[in-house]
mmCIF file of C-alpha atoms in Angstrom:
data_model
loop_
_atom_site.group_PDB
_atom_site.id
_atom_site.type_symbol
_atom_site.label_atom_id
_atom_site.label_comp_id
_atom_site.label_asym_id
_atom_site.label_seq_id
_atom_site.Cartn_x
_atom_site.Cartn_y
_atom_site.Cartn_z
ATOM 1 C CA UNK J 20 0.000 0.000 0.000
ATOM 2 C CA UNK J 21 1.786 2.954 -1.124
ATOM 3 C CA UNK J 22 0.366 6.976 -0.443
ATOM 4 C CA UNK J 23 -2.032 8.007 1.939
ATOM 5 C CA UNK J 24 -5.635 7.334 3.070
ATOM 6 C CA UNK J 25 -8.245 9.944 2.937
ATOM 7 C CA UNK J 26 -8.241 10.059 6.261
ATOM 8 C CA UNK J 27 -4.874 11.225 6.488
ATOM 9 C CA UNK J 28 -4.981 13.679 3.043
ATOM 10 C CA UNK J 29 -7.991 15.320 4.938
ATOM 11 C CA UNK J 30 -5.822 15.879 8.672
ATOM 12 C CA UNK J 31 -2.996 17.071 6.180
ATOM 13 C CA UNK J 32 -4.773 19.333 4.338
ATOM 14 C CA UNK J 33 -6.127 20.694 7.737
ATOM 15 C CA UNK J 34 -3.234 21.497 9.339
ATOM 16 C CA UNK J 35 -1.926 22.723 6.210
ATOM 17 C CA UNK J 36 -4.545 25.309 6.437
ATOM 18 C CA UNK J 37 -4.434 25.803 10.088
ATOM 19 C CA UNK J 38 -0.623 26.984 9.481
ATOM 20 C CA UNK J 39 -1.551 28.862 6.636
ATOM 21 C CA UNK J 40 -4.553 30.781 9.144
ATOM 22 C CA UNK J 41 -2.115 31.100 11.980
ATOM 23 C CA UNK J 42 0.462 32.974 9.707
ATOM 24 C CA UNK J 43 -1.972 34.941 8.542
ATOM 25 C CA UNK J 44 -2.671 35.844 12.178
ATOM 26 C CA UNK J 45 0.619 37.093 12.598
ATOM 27 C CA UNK J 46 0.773 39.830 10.231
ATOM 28 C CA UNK J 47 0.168 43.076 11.930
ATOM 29 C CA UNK J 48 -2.626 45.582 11.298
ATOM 30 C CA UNK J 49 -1.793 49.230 10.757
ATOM 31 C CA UNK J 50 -3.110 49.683 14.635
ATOM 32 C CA UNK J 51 -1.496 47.132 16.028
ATOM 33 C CA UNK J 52 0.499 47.221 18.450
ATOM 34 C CA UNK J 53 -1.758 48.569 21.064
ATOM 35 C CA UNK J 54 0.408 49.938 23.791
ATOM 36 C CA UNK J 55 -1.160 51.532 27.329
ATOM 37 C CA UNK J 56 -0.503 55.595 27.704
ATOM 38 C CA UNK J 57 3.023 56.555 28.493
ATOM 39 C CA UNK J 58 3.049 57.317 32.135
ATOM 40 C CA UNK J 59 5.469 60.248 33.027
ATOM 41 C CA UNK J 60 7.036 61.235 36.093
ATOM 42 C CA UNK J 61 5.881 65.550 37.016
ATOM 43 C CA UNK J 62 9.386 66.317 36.268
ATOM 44 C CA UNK J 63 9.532 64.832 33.047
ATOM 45 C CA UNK J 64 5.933 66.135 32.297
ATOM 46 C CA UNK J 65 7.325 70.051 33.776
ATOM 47 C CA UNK J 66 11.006 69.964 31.035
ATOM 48 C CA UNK J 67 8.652 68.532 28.569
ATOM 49 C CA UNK J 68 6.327 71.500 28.589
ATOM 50 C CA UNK J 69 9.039 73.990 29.059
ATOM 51 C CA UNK J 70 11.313 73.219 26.131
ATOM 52 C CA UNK J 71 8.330 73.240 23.624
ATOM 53 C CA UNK J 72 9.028 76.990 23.078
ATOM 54 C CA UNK J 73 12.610 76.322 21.656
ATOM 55 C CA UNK J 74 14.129 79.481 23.344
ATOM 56 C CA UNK J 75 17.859 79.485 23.429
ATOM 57 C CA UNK J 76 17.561 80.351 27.188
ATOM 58 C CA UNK J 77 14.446 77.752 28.276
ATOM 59 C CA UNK J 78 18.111 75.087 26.878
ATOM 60 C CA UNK J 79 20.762 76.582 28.966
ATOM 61 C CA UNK J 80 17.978 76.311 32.152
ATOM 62 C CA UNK J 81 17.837 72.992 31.731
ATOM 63 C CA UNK J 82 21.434 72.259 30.807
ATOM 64 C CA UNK J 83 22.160 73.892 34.278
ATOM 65 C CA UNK J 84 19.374 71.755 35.588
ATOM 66 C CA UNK J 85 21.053 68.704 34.377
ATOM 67 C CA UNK J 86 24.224 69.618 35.463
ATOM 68 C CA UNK J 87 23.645 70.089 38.953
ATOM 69 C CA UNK J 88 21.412 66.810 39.131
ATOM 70 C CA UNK J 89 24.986 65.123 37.841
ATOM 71 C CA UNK J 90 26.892 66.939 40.162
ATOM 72 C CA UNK J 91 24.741 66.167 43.340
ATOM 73 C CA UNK J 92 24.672 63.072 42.422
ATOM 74 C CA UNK J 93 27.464 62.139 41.081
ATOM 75 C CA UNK J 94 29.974 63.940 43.025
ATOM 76 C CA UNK J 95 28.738 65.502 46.342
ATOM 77 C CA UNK J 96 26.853 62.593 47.678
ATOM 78 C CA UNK J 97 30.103 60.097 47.052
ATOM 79 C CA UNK J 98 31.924 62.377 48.485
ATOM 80 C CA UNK J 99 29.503 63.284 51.759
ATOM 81 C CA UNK J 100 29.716 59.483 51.968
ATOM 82 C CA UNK J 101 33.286 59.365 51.597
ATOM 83 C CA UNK J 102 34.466 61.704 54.384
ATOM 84 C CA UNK J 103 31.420 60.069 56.786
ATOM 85 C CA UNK J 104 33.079 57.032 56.445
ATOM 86 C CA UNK J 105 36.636 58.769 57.015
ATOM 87 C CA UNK J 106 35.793 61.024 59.640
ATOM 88 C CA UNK J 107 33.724 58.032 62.190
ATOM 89 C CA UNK J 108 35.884 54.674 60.778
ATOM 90 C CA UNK J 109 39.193 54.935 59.360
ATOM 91 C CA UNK J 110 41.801 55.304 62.290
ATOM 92 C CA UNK J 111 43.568 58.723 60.743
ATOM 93 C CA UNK J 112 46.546 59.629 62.650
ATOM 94 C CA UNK J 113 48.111 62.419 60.398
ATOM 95 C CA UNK J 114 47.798 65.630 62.884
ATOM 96 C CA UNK J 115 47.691 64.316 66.347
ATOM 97 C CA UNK J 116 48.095 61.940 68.274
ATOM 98 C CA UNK J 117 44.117 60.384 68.419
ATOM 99 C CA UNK J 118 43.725 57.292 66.042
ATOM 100 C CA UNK J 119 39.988 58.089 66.170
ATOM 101 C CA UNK J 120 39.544 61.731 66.228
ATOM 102 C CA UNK J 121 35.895 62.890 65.737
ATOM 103 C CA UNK J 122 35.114 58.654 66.770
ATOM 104 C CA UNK J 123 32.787 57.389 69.887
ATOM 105 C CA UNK J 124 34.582 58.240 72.586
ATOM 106 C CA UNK J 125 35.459 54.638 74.438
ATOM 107 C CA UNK J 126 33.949 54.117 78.093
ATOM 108 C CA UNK J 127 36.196 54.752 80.920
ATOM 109 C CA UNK J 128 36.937 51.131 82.684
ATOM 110 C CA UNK J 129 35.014 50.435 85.580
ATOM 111 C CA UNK J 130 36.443 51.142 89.459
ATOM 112 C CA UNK J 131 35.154 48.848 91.905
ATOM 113 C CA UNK J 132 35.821 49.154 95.416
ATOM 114 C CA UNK J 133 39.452 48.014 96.213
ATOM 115 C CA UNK J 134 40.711 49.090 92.705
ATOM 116 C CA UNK J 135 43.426 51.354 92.475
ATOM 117 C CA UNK J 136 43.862 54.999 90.603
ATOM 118 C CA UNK J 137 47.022 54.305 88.411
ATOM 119 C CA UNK J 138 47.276 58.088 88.365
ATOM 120 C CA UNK J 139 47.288 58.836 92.121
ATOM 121 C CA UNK J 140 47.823 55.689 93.162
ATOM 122 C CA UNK J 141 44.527 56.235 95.586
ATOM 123 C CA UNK J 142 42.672 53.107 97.022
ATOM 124 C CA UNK J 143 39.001 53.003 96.086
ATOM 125 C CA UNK J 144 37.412 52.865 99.711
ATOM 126 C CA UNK J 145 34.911 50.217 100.137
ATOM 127 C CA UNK J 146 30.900 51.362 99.603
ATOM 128 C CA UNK J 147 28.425 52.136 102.818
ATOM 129 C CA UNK J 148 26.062 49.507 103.530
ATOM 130 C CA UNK J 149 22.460 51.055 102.703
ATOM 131 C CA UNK J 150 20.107 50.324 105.621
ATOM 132 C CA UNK J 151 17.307 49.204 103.613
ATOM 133 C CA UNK J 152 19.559 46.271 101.452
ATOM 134 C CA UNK J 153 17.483 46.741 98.250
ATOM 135 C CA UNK J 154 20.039 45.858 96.151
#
């Protein structure tokens, strides 16, 4: 048995034109695509309005404008950043003799009764019993 039963001619030519339909459904029509409204931010919708008039001077406002957004950006937070993390973490040691100088000052060590002052060499006199004893 050679060729194909009309069984099989018939799903053939079906698919065949199933293809043929779904190509057909991927052409594009002169509408298509459909994309949602472009959402801007009030800035953007502010410059947008102001440069319409194409005065020489509405450009050099927002050249300046873009400018300083770079340079806030760009340089003086980095660099507010940068001399927080020098001035309260870096042990810097160039003008005096503090390791830490604008740092958390460290706690004093605690004296308990007994101790001695290294300084004065005083005795730390033993503390007065409280009458109550709500300690």
């Amino acid at each position: 048995m050679s060729g194909y039963t009309p069984d099989e001619k018939l799903r053939l030519q079906q698919l065949r034109e199933l293809r043929r339909q779904w190509l057909k459904d991927q052409e594009l029509s002169p509408r298509e695509p459909l994309l949602p409204p472009q959402r801007m931010w009030p800035m953007e919708k502010f410059w947008n309005k102001f440069l319409r008039d194409q005065a020489p001077w509405r450009k050099v406002i927002y050249k300046v404008y873009q400018h300083s957004i770079f340079t806030f950006t760009c340089v003086v937070i980095p660099a507010w950043i940068i001399h927080y993390y020098l001035k309260y973490h870096v042990n810097v040691s160039m003008f005096s003799e503090c390791t830490k100088p604008y740092a958390i000052v460290e706690k004093k060590p605690r004296i308990f009764p007994g101790d001695t002052i290294l300084e004065t060499g005083e005795v730390i006199p033993p503390m007065k019993e409280s009458p109550d004893q709500h300690h």
